[in-house]
Amino acid sequence: MKSFTFQTTRSVLCEVGATAKIGEIMAGQGCRKVAFVTDAMILELGLAEAALDGLRKAGVDVWIFSEVVADPPEAMILGAVERARAEGIDGVVSVGGGSSLDTAKLIAVLANSDQPLSAMYGVGLVEGGRLPLVLAPTTAGTGSEVTPISIVTTGASEKKGVVSPQLLPDWAILDAELTVGLPAAITAATGIDAMVHAIEAYTSKVKKNVVSDCLARQALELLGANIRTACHEPQDRDARGAMLLGSMLAGMAFANAPVAAVHALAYPLGGHFHVPHGLSNALVLPHVLDFNMSEAEALYAELAPLVFPELAGQPVARQANGFVDALKALGPALGMQTRLSEVGVSHNNLPMLAEDAMKQTRLLVNNPREMTYDAALEIYEAAL
């Protein structure tokens, strides 16, 4: 049997209304004052209230940091860490999207360490421990609550990753109430993001393993069966809960069998054009799958009937191509944009995007087919 390593979040609580229990959890870990990391919209919508009330009832003081923005900039994170240290926090909680969860992970590490953030970029470079950490996602997409990864925007547009086991939280809280009523556009984009995580984990060249495969398959089955309902019937708690669970399972999968070229080509779209991460993935996904077909056809065929049951029993080639075609059609069916030109990208931008994509060596090494600059440029041209 092929040797492998698998790591994930220590504890998971999946329950409607579970965020109210975060206070008990943090008090049980001896915390007296925590940083509560979120964004302004989450506070405005009242999605943080149950967690905040629970913390106060448990006797845990709270310092709220609600200045998280998409594609978290390095300066924002460092400023939050400085303020968190001044507040004397001894734990970190986050209720929010992937950017908030990624920020919270780094605050939990940096507030407990003298190591500079600049020395943490890469794989396995974080030294020492972190503060107690609980994460509750408000979107079913990033899987950040079970990944040892934080993505940071450095400089004007480049994204770098901190990848280390210390970033895995103590608890992941899956509360479907946090996602009820989420707009269809966000539900679709984050749901596609989670599907990409599962697909890329299942085809990951370097660290694909039997556990990540099982998780990726189950994730795709849940996501494929529920994404349409979640988009079109936003109050359906069963569909919302299934999407959260699918997103988490996909997160566990790609945390151990890392993502590849879809993400590598998506990151520059977020960095330069501020395209939401899930939409960035969706825009390049079918074109990267077409590029990878020569190396991943059999794997795509295995995944096809999990998401699109009508493809069951077809020959391998028909299943694999049907899988890609059906994914191409899924975005428009959910009301998503499908062309780079729709998000402000012009033909003149493509060489810059391809150059930046090729800098994502941490990701590209996992792709089932070797990615080159010329291939990346052709994929962007196909997506334009």
Short mmCIF file of C-alpha atoms in Angstrom, two decimals:
data_model
loop_
_atom_site.label_atom_id
_atom_site.label_comp_id
_atom_site.label_asym_id
_atom_site.label_seq_id
_atom_site.Cartn_x
_atom_site.Cartn_y
_atom_site.Cartn_z
CA MET A 1 0.00 0.00 0.00
CA LYS A 2 1.22 3.51 -0.82
CA SER A 3 2.38 5.36 2.29
CA PHE A 4 0.70 8.65 3.17
CA THR A 5 0.09 11.14 5.98
CA PHE A 6 -3.35 12.45 6.88
CA GLN A 7 -4.05 15.32 9.28
CA THR A 8 -7.23 17.22 10.04
CA THR A 9 -9.07 19.29 12.64
CA ARG A 10 -9.23 17.63 16.05
CA SER A 11 -12.99 17.98 16.66
CA VAL A 12 -16.04 18.74 14.53
CA LEU A 13 -19.48 19.82 15.79
CA CYS A 14 -22.17 19.58 13.09
CA GLU A 15 -25.49 20.81 14.46
CA VAL A 16 -28.06 23.49 13.66
CA GLY A 17 -27.50 26.28 16.19
CA ALA A 18 -24.06 24.97 17.19
CA THR A 19 -22.44 28.41 17.23
CA ALA A 20 -24.18 29.08 20.54
CA LYS A 21 -21.88 26.46 22.09
CA ILE A 22 -18.64 28.20 21.12
CA GLY A 23 -18.53 29.98 24.48
CA GLU A 24 -18.63 26.69 26.39
CA ILE A 25 -15.89 25.31 24.16
CA MET A 26 -13.56 28.28 24.67
CA ALA A 27 -14.21 28.43 28.41
CA GLY A 28 -13.47 24.72 28.57
CA GLN A 29 -10.06 25.42 27.07
CA GLY A 30 -9.33 27.95 29.80
CA CYS A 31 -9.79 31.06 27.66
CA ARG A 32 -10.63 34.32 29.42
CA LYS A 33 -10.48 36.77 26.50
CA VAL A 34 -10.71 35.84 22.85
CA ALA A 35 -10.27 37.61 19.54
CA PHE A 36 -13.48 37.31 17.53
CA VAL A 37 -12.50 37.54 13.87
CA THR A 38 -15.14 38.34 11.25
CA ASP A 39 -16.17 40.97 8.74
CA ALA A 40 -18.54 43.92 8.95
CA MET A 41 -21.29 42.24 6.92
CA ILE A 42 -21.44 39.22 9.23
CA LEU A 43 -21.98 41.57 12.18
CA GLU A 44 -24.57 43.59 10.27
CA LEU A 45 -26.54 40.48 9.34
CA GLY A 46 -26.54 39.28 12.95
CA LEU A 47 -24.80 36.01 12.13
CA ALA A 48 -22.30 36.51 14.93
CA GLU A 49 -24.84 37.11 17.68
CA ALA A 50 -25.32 33.52 18.82
CA ALA A 51 -21.57 32.98 19.16
CA LEU A 52 -21.01 36.33 20.90
CA ASP A 53 -23.88 35.73 23.33
CA GLY A 54 -22.56 32.26 24.10
CA LEU A 55 -19.08 33.59 24.82
CA ARG A 56 -20.39 36.26 27.18
CA LYS A 57 -22.66 33.79 28.99
CA ALA A 58 -19.65 31.52 29.47
CA GLY A 59 -17.75 34.39 31.08
CA VAL A 60 -15.32 34.86 28.20
CA ASP A 61 -14.44 38.46 27.28
CA VAL A 62 -14.39 39.32 23.60
CA TRP A 63 -12.32 41.65 21.44
CA ILE A 64 -13.98 41.94 18.04
CA PHE A 65 -11.91 42.35 14.90
CA SER A 66 -14.38 42.93 12.05
CA GLU A 67 -12.10 44.52 9.46
CA VAL A 68 -11.42 41.38 7.42
CA VAL A 69 -11.61 41.91 3.66
CA ALA A 70 -11.52 39.46 0.78
CA ASP A 71 -8.09 38.19 -0.26
CA PRO A 72 -6.63 39.19 3.14
CA PRO A 73 -3.72 41.63 2.72
CA GLU A 74 -0.57 41.05 4.72
CA ALA A 75 -0.77 44.53 6.27
CA MET A 76 -4.29 43.89 7.58
CA ILE A 77 -3.23 40.64 9.22
CA LEU A 78 -0.15 42.16 10.85
CA GLY A 79 -2.20 45.09 12.14
CA ALA A 80 -4.77 42.70 13.63
CA VAL A 81 -2.02 40.68 15.33
CA GLU A 82 -0.52 43.80 16.89
CA ARG A 83 -3.89 44.84 18.29
CA ALA A 84 -4.67 41.31 19.48
CA ARG A 85 -1.43 41.21 21.46
CA ALA A 86 -2.26 44.59 23.02
CA GLU A 87 -5.68 43.24 24.04
CA GLY A 88 -4.07 40.30 25.81
CA ILE A 89 -6.12 37.62 24.07
CA ASP A 90 -5.65 33.96 24.94
CA GLY A 91 -7.81 32.39 22.24
CA VAL A 92 -9.27 33.04 18.78
CA VAL A 93 -12.76 32.47 17.37
CA SER A 94 -13.92 33.17 13.83
CA VAL A 95 -17.41 33.19 12.36
CA GLY A 96 -17.19 34.12 8.71
CA GLY A 97 -16.11 33.23 5.22
CA GLY A 98 -12.78 31.82 4.13
CA SER A 99 -10.95 35.14 4.42
CA SER A 100 -12.01 35.53 8.05
CA LEU A 101 -11.08 31.96 8.90
CA ASP A 102 -7.69 32.27 7.20
CA THR A 103 -7.04 35.52 9.08
CA ALA A 104 -8.04 33.95 12.40
CA LYS A 105 -5.62 31.07 11.92
CA LEU A 106 -2.71 33.43 11.43
CA ILE A 107 -3.70 35.60 14.39
CA ALA A 108 -3.79 32.48 16.57
CA VAL A 109 -0.26 31.58 15.46
CA LEU A 110 1.35 35.04 15.28
CA ALA A 111 -0.08 36.33 18.56
CA ASN A 112 1.66 33.41 20.25
CA SER A 113 5.01 33.73 18.47
CA ASP A 114 7.91 36.04 17.68
CA GLN A 115 8.36 34.43 14.26
CA PRO A 116 7.62 36.93 11.47
CA LEU A 117 4.86 36.17 8.98
CA SER A 118 7.36 36.54 6.14
CA ALA A 119 9.23 33.49 7.45
CA MET A 120 6.08 31.35 7.45
CA TYR A 121 5.26 31.42 3.74
CA GLY A 122 5.66 27.94 2.32
CA VAL A 123 5.06 24.45 3.64
CA GLY A 124 5.85 23.41 7.21
CA LEU A 125 7.74 26.55 8.21
CA VAL A 126 5.64 27.67 11.20
CA GLU A 127 7.53 27.31 14.49
CA GLY A 128 5.96 26.72 17.89
CA GLY A 129 2.31 26.43 18.83
CA ARG A 130 -0.77 28.65 18.64
CA LEU A 131 -3.61 29.91 20.82
CA PRO A 132 -6.84 27.88 21.15
CA LEU A 133 -8.80 28.25 17.91
CA VAL A 134 -12.43 27.61 16.89
CA LEU A 135 -13.72 28.24 13.36
CA ALA A 136 -17.33 28.42 12.12
CA PRO A 137 -17.79 28.96 8.37
CA THR A 138 -20.66 31.05 7.02
CA THR A 139 -20.26 29.75 3.47
CA ALA A 140 -20.10 26.20 2.16
CA GLY A 141 -17.02 26.50 0.01
CA THR A 142 -13.54 27.11 1.32
CA GLY A 143 -13.24 24.25 3.80
CA SER A 144 -10.84 26.50 5.71
CA GLU A 145 -12.15 25.15 9.01
CA VAL A 146 -10.33 21.86 8.33
CA THR A 147 -7.28 22.95 6.34
CA PRO A 148 -3.78 23.86 7.60
CA ILE A 149 -3.64 26.66 5.04
CA SER A 150 -3.98 30.45 5.06
CA ILE A 151 -3.74 32.45 1.84
CA VAL A 152 -2.33 35.99 2.09
CA THR A 153 -2.16 38.75 -0.51
CA THR A 154 1.34 40.17 -0.47
CA GLY A 155 2.31 43.37 -2.25
CA ALA A 156 -0.22 44.58 -4.79
CA SER A 157 -1.61 41.30 -6.04
CA GLU A 158 0.52 38.20 -5.42
CA LYS A 159 -0.89 35.49 -3.18
CA LYS A 160 1.24 33.34 -0.89
CA GLY A 161 0.28 30.46 1.34
CA VAL A 162 1.19 29.51 4.88
CA VAL A 163 0.80 25.74 5.13
CA SER A 164 1.46 24.10 8.48
CA PRO A 165 -0.34 21.75 10.91
CA GLN A 166 -0.45 24.52 13.54
CA LEU A 167 -3.15 26.22 11.46
CA LEU A 168 -5.61 23.37 11.99
CA PRO A 169 -8.13 24.54 14.61
CA ASP A 170 -9.21 22.73 17.75
CA TRP A 171 -12.86 22.76 16.65
CA ALA A 172 -14.74 23.19 13.38
CA ILE A 173 -18.35 24.26 13.92
CA LEU A 174 -20.81 23.43 11.11
CA ASP A 175 -24.03 25.35 11.74
CA ALA A 176 -26.46 25.42 8.80
CA GLU A 177 -28.21 28.45 10.33
CA LEU A 178 -25.18 30.54 9.39
CA THR A 179 -25.75 29.87 5.68
CA VAL A 180 -29.56 30.10 5.48
CA GLY A 181 -30.55 32.93 3.17
CA LEU A 182 -27.08 33.28 1.64
CA PRO A 183 -27.55 34.87 -1.81
CA ALA A 184 -27.69 32.46 -4.74
CA ALA A 185 -24.60 33.97 -6.39
CA ILE A 186 -22.45 33.38 -3.30
CA THR A 187 -23.97 29.95 -2.70
CA ALA A 188 -23.16 28.94 -6.27
CA ALA A 189 -19.62 30.31 -6.31
CA THR A 190 -18.64 28.81 -2.96
CA GLY A 191 -20.32 25.52 -3.83
CA ILE A 192 -18.35 25.27 -7.08
CA ASP A 193 -15.21 26.12 -5.09
CA ALA A 194 -15.86 23.14 -2.81
CA MET A 195 -16.43 20.90 -5.83
CA VAL A 196 -13.10 22.03 -7.28
CA HIS A 197 -11.41 21.14 -3.99
CA ALA A 198 -12.77 17.60 -4.21
CA ILE A 199 -11.97 17.19 -7.92
CA GLU A 200 -8.41 18.44 -7.56
CA ALA A 201 -7.81 16.35 -4.44
CA TYR A 202 -9.00 13.23 -6.27
CA THR A 203 -6.63 13.90 -9.18
CA SER A 204 -3.74 15.33 -7.13
CA LYS A 205 -0.51 13.93 -8.56
CA VAL A 206 1.75 13.85 -5.50
CA LYS A 207 -0.24 13.09 -2.35
CA LYS A 208 -3.46 11.45 -3.53
CA ASN A 209 -4.36 8.73 -1.01
CA VAL A 210 -7.15 6.36 -0.06
CA VAL A 211 -8.54 8.55 2.75
CA SER A 212 -8.59 11.76 0.72
CA ASP A 213 -10.19 9.82 -2.14
CA CYS A 214 -13.05 8.62 0.08
CA LEU A 215 -13.63 12.13 1.39
CA ALA A 216 -13.51 13.69 -2.07
CA ARG A 217 -16.04 11.23 -3.46
CA GLN A 218 -18.47 11.71 -0.58
CA ALA A 219 -18.03 15.48 -0.81
CA LEU A 220 -18.88 15.53 -4.52
CA GLU A 221 -21.92 13.35 -3.98
CA LEU A 222 -23.27 15.72 -1.33
CA LEU A 223 -22.40 18.89 -3.23
CA GLY A 224 -23.73 17.67 -6.57
CA ALA A 225 -27.02 16.56 -5.04
CA ASN A 226 -27.66 19.77 -3.11
CA ILE A 227 -26.11 22.78 -4.86
CA ARG A 228 -29.14 23.48 -7.05
CA THR A 229 -31.57 23.29 -4.13
CA ALA A 230 -29.33 25.47 -1.95
CA CYS A 231 -29.23 28.11 -4.70
CA HIS A 232 -32.90 28.05 -5.61
CA GLU A 233 -34.40 27.36 -2.15
CA PRO A 234 -32.13 29.34 0.21
CA GLN A 235 -34.15 28.49 3.35
CA ASP A 236 -33.76 24.72 2.90
CA ARG A 237 -31.75 23.76 5.97
CA ASP A 238 -31.21 20.18 4.87
CA ALA A 239 -29.59 21.32 1.63
CA ARG A 240 -27.61 24.00 3.45
CA GLY A 241 -26.35 21.46 5.99
CA ALA A 242 -25.41 19.00 3.26
CA MET A 243 -23.45 21.71 1.45
CA LEU A 244 -21.56 22.62 4.64
CA LEU A 245 -20.73 18.97 5.26
CA GLY A 246 -19.66 18.45 1.65
CA SER A 247 -17.47 21.55 1.79
CA MET A 248 -15.81 20.33 4.98
CA LEU A 249 -15.14 16.86 3.56
CA ALA A 250 -13.66 18.41 0.43
CA GLY A 251 -11.52 20.60 2.68
CA MET A 252 -10.23 17.55 4.54
CA ALA A 253 -9.44 15.92 1.21
CA PHE A 254 -7.47 18.77 -0.36
CA ALA A 255 -5.70 19.60 2.89
CA ASN A 256 -3.98 16.24 2.46
CA ALA A 257 -4.02 15.78 -1.33
CA PRO A 258 -3.41 19.38 -2.42
CA VAL A 259 -5.14 21.34 -5.17
CA ALA A 260 -3.46 22.13 -8.44
CA ALA A 261 -3.79 24.11 -11.68
CA VAL A 262 -7.38 25.30 -11.26
CA HIS A 263 -6.38 27.16 -8.12
CA ALA A 264 -3.04 28.26 -9.58
CA LEU A 265 -4.81 29.93 -12.49
CA ALA A 266 -7.62 31.29 -10.30
CA TYR A 267 -5.38 33.11 -7.82
CA PRO A 268 -4.19 35.82 -10.24
CA LEU A 269 -7.81 36.63 -11.10
CA GLY A 270 -8.47 37.39 -7.46
CA GLY A 271 -5.21 39.26 -6.99
CA HIS A 272 -5.49 41.54 -10.04
CA PHE A 273 -9.23 41.80 -10.66
CA HIS A 274 -10.65 41.05 -7.19
CA VAL A 275 -12.82 38.27 -8.57
CA PRO A 276 -14.25 36.22 -5.67
CA HIS A 277 -12.25 33.04 -5.24
CA GLY A 278 -15.10 30.64 -5.96
CA LEU A 279 -16.00 32.45 -9.16
CA SER A 280 -12.33 32.55 -10.20
CA ASN A 281 -12.18 28.78 -9.87
CA ALA A 282 -15.43 28.33 -11.79
CA LEU A 283 -14.21 30.49 -14.68
CA VAL A 284 -11.11 28.40 -15.36
CA LEU A 285 -12.32 24.98 -14.15
CA PRO A 286 -13.69 23.44 -17.38
CA HIS A 287 -10.71 24.62 -19.41
CA VAL A 288 -8.18 23.17 -16.95
CA LEU A 289 -10.14 19.90 -16.93
CA ASP A 290 -9.96 19.82 -20.74
CA PHE A 291 -6.19 20.35 -20.52
CA ASN A 292 -5.79 17.56 -17.94
CA MET A 293 -8.02 15.07 -19.79
CA SER A 294 -5.13 13.12 -21.36
CA GLU A 295 -3.78 12.26 -17.89
CA ALA A 296 -6.92 12.22 -15.74
CA GLU A 297 -9.64 10.75 -17.98
CA ALA A 298 -10.13 7.59 -15.88
CA LEU A 299 -10.36 9.60 -12.66
CA TYR A 300 -12.88 12.04 -14.13
CA ALA A 301 -14.93 9.05 -15.26
CA GLU A 302 -14.95 7.70 -11.70
CA LEU A 303 -16.24 11.02 -10.36
CA ALA A 304 -18.78 11.69 -13.11
CA PRO A 305 -21.74 9.59 -11.86
CA LEU A 306 -21.33 10.89 -8.30
CA VAL A 307 -22.22 14.40 -9.43
CA PHE A 308 -24.24 13.63 -12.55
CA PRO A 309 -26.02 10.26 -12.07
CA GLU A 310 -27.20 10.25 -15.67
CA LEU A 311 -23.60 9.48 -16.71
CA ALA A 312 -23.55 6.15 -14.83
CA GLY A 313 -22.84 3.10 -16.97
CA GLN A 314 -21.36 5.03 -19.88
CA PRO A 315 -17.95 4.16 -21.40
CA VAL A 316 -14.97 5.81 -19.69
CA ALA A 317 -14.35 8.42 -22.38
CA ARG A 318 -18.01 9.39 -22.52
CA GLN A 319 -18.21 9.66 -18.74
CA ALA A 320 -15.09 11.81 -18.51
CA ASN A 321 -16.11 14.17 -21.30
CA GLY A 322 -19.68 14.25 -20.03
CA PHE A 323 -18.35 15.22 -16.62
CA VAL A 324 -16.51 18.24 -18.05
CA ASP A 325 -19.44 19.24 -20.26
CA ALA A 326 -21.90 19.01 -17.37
CA LEU A 327 -19.65 21.14 -15.17
CA LYS A 328 -19.47 23.72 -17.97
CA ALA A 329 -23.27 23.84 -18.00
CA LEU A 330 -23.64 23.95 -14.22
CA GLY A 331 -22.33 27.50 -13.78
CA PRO A 332 -24.80 29.10 -16.21
CA ALA A 333 -27.62 26.98 -14.75
CA LEU A 334 -26.84 28.55 -11.36
CA GLY A 335 -26.71 32.05 -12.83
CA MET A 336 -22.93 32.43 -12.69
CA GLN A 337 -20.71 34.39 -15.03
CA THR A 338 -18.79 32.10 -17.35
CA ARG A 339 -16.26 34.25 -19.25
CA LEU A 340 -13.21 36.18 -18.07
CA SER A 341 -14.34 39.11 -20.20
CA GLU A 342 -17.41 39.40 -17.95
CA VAL A 343 -15.22 40.19 -14.93
CA GLY A 344 -13.07 42.83 -16.61
CA VAL A 345 -10.27 40.74 -18.10
CA SER A 346 -9.06 41.71 -21.59
CA HIS A 347 -6.83 39.86 -24.04
CA ASN A 348 -3.95 42.16 -23.12
CA ASN A 349 -4.10 40.95 -19.51
CA LEU A 350 -3.59 37.28 -20.33
CA PRO A 351 0.24 37.18 -20.46
CA MET A 352 0.39 38.83 -17.03
CA LEU A 353 -2.09 36.29 -15.64
CA ALA A 354 -0.15 33.38 -17.12
CA GLU A 355 3.12 34.66 -15.67
CA ASP A 356 1.57 34.96 -12.22
CA ALA A 357 -0.04 31.54 -12.44
CA MET A 358 3.33 29.96 -13.13
CA LYS A 359 4.62 31.37 -9.82
CA GLN A 360 2.22 29.03 -7.98
CA THR A 361 4.73 26.18 -7.95
CA ARG A 362 3.36 24.87 -4.63
CA LEU A 363 0.14 24.06 -6.47
CA LEU A 364 1.29 23.25 -9.99
CA VAL A 365 3.44 20.34 -8.81
CA ASN A 366 0.18 18.56 -7.91
CA ASN A 367 -1.42 18.87 -11.34
CA PRO A 368 -1.89 15.54 -13.17
CA ARG A 369 -0.41 17.08 -16.35
CA GLU A 370 2.60 19.38 -16.38
CA MET A 371 1.52 23.01 -16.74
CA THR A 372 3.57 25.41 -18.85
CA TYR A 373 3.33 29.12 -19.50
CA ASP A 374 2.04 28.48 -23.02
CA ALA A 375 -0.60 26.09 -21.72
CA ALA A 376 -1.73 28.55 -19.05
CA LEU A 377 -2.00 31.26 -21.69
CA GLU A 378 -4.11 28.99 -23.90
CA ILE A 379 -6.41 28.16 -20.98
CA TYR A 380 -6.96 31.83 -20.22
CA GLU A 381 -7.62 32.47 -23.92
CA ALA A 382 -10.21 29.69 -23.94
CA ALA A 383 -11.86 31.17 -20.87
CA LEU A 384 -11.89 34.74 -22.18
#
